[in-house]
XYZ file of N, CA and C in Angstrom:
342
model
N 126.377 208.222 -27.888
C 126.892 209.565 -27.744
C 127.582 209.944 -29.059
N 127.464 211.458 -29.401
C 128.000 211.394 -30.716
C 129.286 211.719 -30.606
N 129.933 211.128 -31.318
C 131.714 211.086 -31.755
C 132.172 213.183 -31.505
N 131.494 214.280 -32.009
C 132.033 215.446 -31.711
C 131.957 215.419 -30.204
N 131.151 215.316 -29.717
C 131.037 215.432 -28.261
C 131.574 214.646 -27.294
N 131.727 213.455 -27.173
C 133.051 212.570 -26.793
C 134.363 213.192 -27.499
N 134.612 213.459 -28.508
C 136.036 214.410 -28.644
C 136.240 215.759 -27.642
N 134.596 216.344 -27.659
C 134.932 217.490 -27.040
C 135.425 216.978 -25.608
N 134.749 216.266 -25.063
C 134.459 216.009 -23.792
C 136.522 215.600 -23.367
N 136.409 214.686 -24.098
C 137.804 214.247 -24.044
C 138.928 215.301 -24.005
N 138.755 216.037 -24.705
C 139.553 217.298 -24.952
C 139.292 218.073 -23.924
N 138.234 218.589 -23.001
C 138.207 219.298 -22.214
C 139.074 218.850 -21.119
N 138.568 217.061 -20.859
C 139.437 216.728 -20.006
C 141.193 216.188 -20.054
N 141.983 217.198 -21.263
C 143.059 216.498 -21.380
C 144.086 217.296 -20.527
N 143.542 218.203 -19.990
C 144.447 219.404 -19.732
C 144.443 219.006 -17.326
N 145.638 218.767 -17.057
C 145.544 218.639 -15.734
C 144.862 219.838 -14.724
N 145.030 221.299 -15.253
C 143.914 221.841 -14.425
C 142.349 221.758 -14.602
N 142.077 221.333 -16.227
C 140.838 221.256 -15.858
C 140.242 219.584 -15.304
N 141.254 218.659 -14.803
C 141.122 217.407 -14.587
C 140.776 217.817 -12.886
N 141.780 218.797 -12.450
C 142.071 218.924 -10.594
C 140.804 219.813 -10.772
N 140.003 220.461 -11.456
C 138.592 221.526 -11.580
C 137.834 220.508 -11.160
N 137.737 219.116 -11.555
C 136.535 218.482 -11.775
C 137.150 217.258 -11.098
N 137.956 217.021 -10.311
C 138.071 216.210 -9.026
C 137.509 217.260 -7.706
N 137.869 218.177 -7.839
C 137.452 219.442 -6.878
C 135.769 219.488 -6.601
N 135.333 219.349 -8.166
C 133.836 219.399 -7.861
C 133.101 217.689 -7.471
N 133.721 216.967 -8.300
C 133.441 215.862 -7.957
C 133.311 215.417 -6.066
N 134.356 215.676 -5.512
C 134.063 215.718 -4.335
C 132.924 216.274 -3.114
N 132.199 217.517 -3.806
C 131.297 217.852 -3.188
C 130.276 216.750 -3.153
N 129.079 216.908 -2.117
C 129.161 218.478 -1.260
C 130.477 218.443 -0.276
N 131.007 219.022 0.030
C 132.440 219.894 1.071
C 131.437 221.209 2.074
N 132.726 221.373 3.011
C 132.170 222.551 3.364
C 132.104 223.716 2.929
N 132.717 223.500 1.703
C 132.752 225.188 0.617
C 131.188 224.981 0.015
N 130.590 224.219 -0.232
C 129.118 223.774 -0.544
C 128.321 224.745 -0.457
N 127.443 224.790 -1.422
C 126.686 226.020 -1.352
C 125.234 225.326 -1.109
N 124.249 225.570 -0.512
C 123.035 224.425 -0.579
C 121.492 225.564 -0.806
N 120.807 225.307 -1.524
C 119.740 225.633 -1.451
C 119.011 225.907 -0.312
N 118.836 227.245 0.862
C 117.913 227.050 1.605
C 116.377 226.468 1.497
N 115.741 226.396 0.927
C 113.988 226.350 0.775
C 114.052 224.483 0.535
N 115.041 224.034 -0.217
C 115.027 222.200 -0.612
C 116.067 221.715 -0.236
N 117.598 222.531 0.303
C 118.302 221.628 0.427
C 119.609 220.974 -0.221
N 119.207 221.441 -1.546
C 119.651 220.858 -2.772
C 121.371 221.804 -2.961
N 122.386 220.968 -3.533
C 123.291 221.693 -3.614
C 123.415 222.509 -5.034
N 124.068 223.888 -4.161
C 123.974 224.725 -5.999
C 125.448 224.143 -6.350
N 126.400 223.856 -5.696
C 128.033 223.717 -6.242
C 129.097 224.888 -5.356
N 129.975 224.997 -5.559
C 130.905 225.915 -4.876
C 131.508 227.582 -5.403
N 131.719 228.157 -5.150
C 131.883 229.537 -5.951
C 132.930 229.282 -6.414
N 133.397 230.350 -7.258
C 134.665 230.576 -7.954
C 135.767 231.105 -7.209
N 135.518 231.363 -6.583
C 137.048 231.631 -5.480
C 136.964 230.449 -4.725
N 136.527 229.710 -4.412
C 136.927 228.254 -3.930
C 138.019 227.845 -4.580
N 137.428 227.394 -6.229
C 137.966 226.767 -7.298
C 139.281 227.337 -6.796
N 139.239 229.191 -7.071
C 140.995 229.653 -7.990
C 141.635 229.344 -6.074
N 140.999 229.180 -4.912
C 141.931 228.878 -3.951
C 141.946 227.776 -4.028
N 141.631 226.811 -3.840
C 142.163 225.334 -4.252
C 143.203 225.169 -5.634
N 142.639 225.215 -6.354
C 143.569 225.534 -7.484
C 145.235 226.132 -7.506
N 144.951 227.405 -6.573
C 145.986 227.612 -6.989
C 146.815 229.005 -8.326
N 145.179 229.173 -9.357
C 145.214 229.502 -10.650
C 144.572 230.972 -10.029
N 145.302 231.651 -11.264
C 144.477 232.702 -11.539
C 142.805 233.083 -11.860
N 142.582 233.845 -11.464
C 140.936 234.253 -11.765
C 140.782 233.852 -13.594
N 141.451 234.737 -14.177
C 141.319 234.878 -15.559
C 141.416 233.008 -15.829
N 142.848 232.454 -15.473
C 143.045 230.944 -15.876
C 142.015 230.036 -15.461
N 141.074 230.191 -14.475
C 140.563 229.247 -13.918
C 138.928 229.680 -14.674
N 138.632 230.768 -14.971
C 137.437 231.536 -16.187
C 137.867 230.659 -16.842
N 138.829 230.776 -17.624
C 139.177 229.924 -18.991
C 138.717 228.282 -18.697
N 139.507 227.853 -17.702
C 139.158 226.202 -17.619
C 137.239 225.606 -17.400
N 136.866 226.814 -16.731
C 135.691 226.420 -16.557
C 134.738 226.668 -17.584
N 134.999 227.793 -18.507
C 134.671 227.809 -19.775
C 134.294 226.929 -20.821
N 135.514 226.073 -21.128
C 136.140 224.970 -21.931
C 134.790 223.958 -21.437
N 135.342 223.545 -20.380
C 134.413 222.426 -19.616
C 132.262 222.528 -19.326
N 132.189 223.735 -19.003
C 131.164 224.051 -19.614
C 130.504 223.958 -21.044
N 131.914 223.947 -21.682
C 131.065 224.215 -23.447
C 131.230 222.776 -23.795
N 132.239 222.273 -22.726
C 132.052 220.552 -23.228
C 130.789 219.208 -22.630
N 130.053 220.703 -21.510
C 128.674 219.876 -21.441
C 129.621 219.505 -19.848
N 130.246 219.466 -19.483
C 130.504 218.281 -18.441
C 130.536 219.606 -16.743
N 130.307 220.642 -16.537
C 130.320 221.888 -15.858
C 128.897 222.589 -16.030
N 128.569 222.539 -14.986
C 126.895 223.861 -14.949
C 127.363 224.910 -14.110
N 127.233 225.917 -14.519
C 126.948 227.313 -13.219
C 125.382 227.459 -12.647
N 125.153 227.601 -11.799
C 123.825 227.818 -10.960
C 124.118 229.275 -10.845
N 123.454 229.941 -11.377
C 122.705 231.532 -10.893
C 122.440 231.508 -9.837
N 122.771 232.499 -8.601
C 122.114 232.428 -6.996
C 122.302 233.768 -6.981
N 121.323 234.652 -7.190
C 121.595 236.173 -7.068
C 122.769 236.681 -7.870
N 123.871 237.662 -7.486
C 124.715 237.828 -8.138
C 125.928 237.110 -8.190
N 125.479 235.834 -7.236
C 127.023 235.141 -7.049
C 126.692 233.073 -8.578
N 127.588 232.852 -9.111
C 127.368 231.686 -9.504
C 128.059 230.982 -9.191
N 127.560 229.383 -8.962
C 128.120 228.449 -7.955
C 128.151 227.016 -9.498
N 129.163 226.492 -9.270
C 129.648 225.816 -10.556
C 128.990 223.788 -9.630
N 129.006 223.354 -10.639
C 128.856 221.493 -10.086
C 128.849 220.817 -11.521
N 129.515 219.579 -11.408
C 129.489 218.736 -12.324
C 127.878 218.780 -12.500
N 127.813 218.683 -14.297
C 126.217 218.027 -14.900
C 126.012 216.701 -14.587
N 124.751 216.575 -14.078
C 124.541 215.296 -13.943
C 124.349 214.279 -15.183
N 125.097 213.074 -14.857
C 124.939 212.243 -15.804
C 126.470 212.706 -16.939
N 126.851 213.620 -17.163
C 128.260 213.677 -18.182
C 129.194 212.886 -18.287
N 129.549 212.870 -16.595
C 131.075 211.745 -16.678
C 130.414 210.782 -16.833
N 129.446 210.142 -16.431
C 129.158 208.729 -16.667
C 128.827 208.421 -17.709
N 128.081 209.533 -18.967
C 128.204 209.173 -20.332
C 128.833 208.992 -20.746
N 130.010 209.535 -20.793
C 131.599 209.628 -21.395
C 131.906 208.255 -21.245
N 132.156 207.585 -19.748
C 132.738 206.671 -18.938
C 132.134 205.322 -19.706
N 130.875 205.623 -20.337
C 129.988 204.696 -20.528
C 130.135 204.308 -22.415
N 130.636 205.471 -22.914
C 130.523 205.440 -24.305
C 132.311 204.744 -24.865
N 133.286 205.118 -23.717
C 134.394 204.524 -23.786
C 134.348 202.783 -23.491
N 133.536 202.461 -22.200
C 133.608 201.462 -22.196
C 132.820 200.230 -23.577
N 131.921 200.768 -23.938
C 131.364 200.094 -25.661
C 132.523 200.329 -26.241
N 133.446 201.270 -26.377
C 134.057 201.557 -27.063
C 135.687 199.937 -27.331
N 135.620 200.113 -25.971
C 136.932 199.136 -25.468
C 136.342 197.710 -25.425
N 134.928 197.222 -25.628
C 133.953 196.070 -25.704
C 133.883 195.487 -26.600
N 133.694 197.036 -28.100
C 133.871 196.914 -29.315
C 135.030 196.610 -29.751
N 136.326 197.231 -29.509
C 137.835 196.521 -29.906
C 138.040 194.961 -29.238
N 137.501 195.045 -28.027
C 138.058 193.323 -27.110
C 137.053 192.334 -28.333
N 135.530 192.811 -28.655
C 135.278 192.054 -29.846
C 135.355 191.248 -31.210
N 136.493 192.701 -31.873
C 137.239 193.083 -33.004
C 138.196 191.663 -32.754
N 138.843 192.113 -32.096
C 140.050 191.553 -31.570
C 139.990 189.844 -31.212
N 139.287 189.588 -30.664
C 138.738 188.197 -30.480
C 138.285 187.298 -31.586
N 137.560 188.217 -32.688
C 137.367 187.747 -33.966
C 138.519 187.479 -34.932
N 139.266 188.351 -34.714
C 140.731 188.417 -35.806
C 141.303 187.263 -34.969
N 141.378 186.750 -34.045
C 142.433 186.251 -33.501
C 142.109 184.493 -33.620
């Protein structure tokens, strides 16, 4: 994974509302769940879910999902005029995955110096 994008990623997630955004989605499907009639498939939850769980303003909770979107780790699904947000598949676990080499690579480092 490249080093800007693990920064971004990291950075999106440093901020506690956009951490409680993406425990929120992480949990689906819920009954706020939006599902594909014709397959089934989940689109994610609307945006007034989010700002009622949350807690946040419309405008504040635009902003967080923004951020997180541009950090790759947030999709919106188009469904007519309404959009329904879900973790990208595969993001956190890249992240999760590029830290752990990361902490493999120092326990390495570290073992050698020592």
């Amino acid at each position: 994974m490249k080093h800007d994008l693990v920064q971004g990623r990291l950075e999106a997630l440093a901020h506690p509302a956009r951490i409680t955004i993406v425990r929120l989605l992480a949990e689906l499907p819920d009954e706020h769940t939006a599902f594909d009639p014709r397959c089934g498939s989940a689109y994610g939850v609307c945006f007034c879910h989010l700002k009622e769980k949350t807690g946040l303003s419309g405008p504040t909770v635009s902003h967080h999902l923004r951020i997180l979107r541009e950090a790759g780790l947030v999709e919106g699904v188009r469904v007519g005029r309404w959009t329904y947000f879900r973790l990208k598949p595969g993001a956190l676990e890249a992240l999760a995955h590029e830290l752990l080499r990361l902490a493999r690579q120092a326990e390495g480092a570290f073992a050698k110096a020592v």
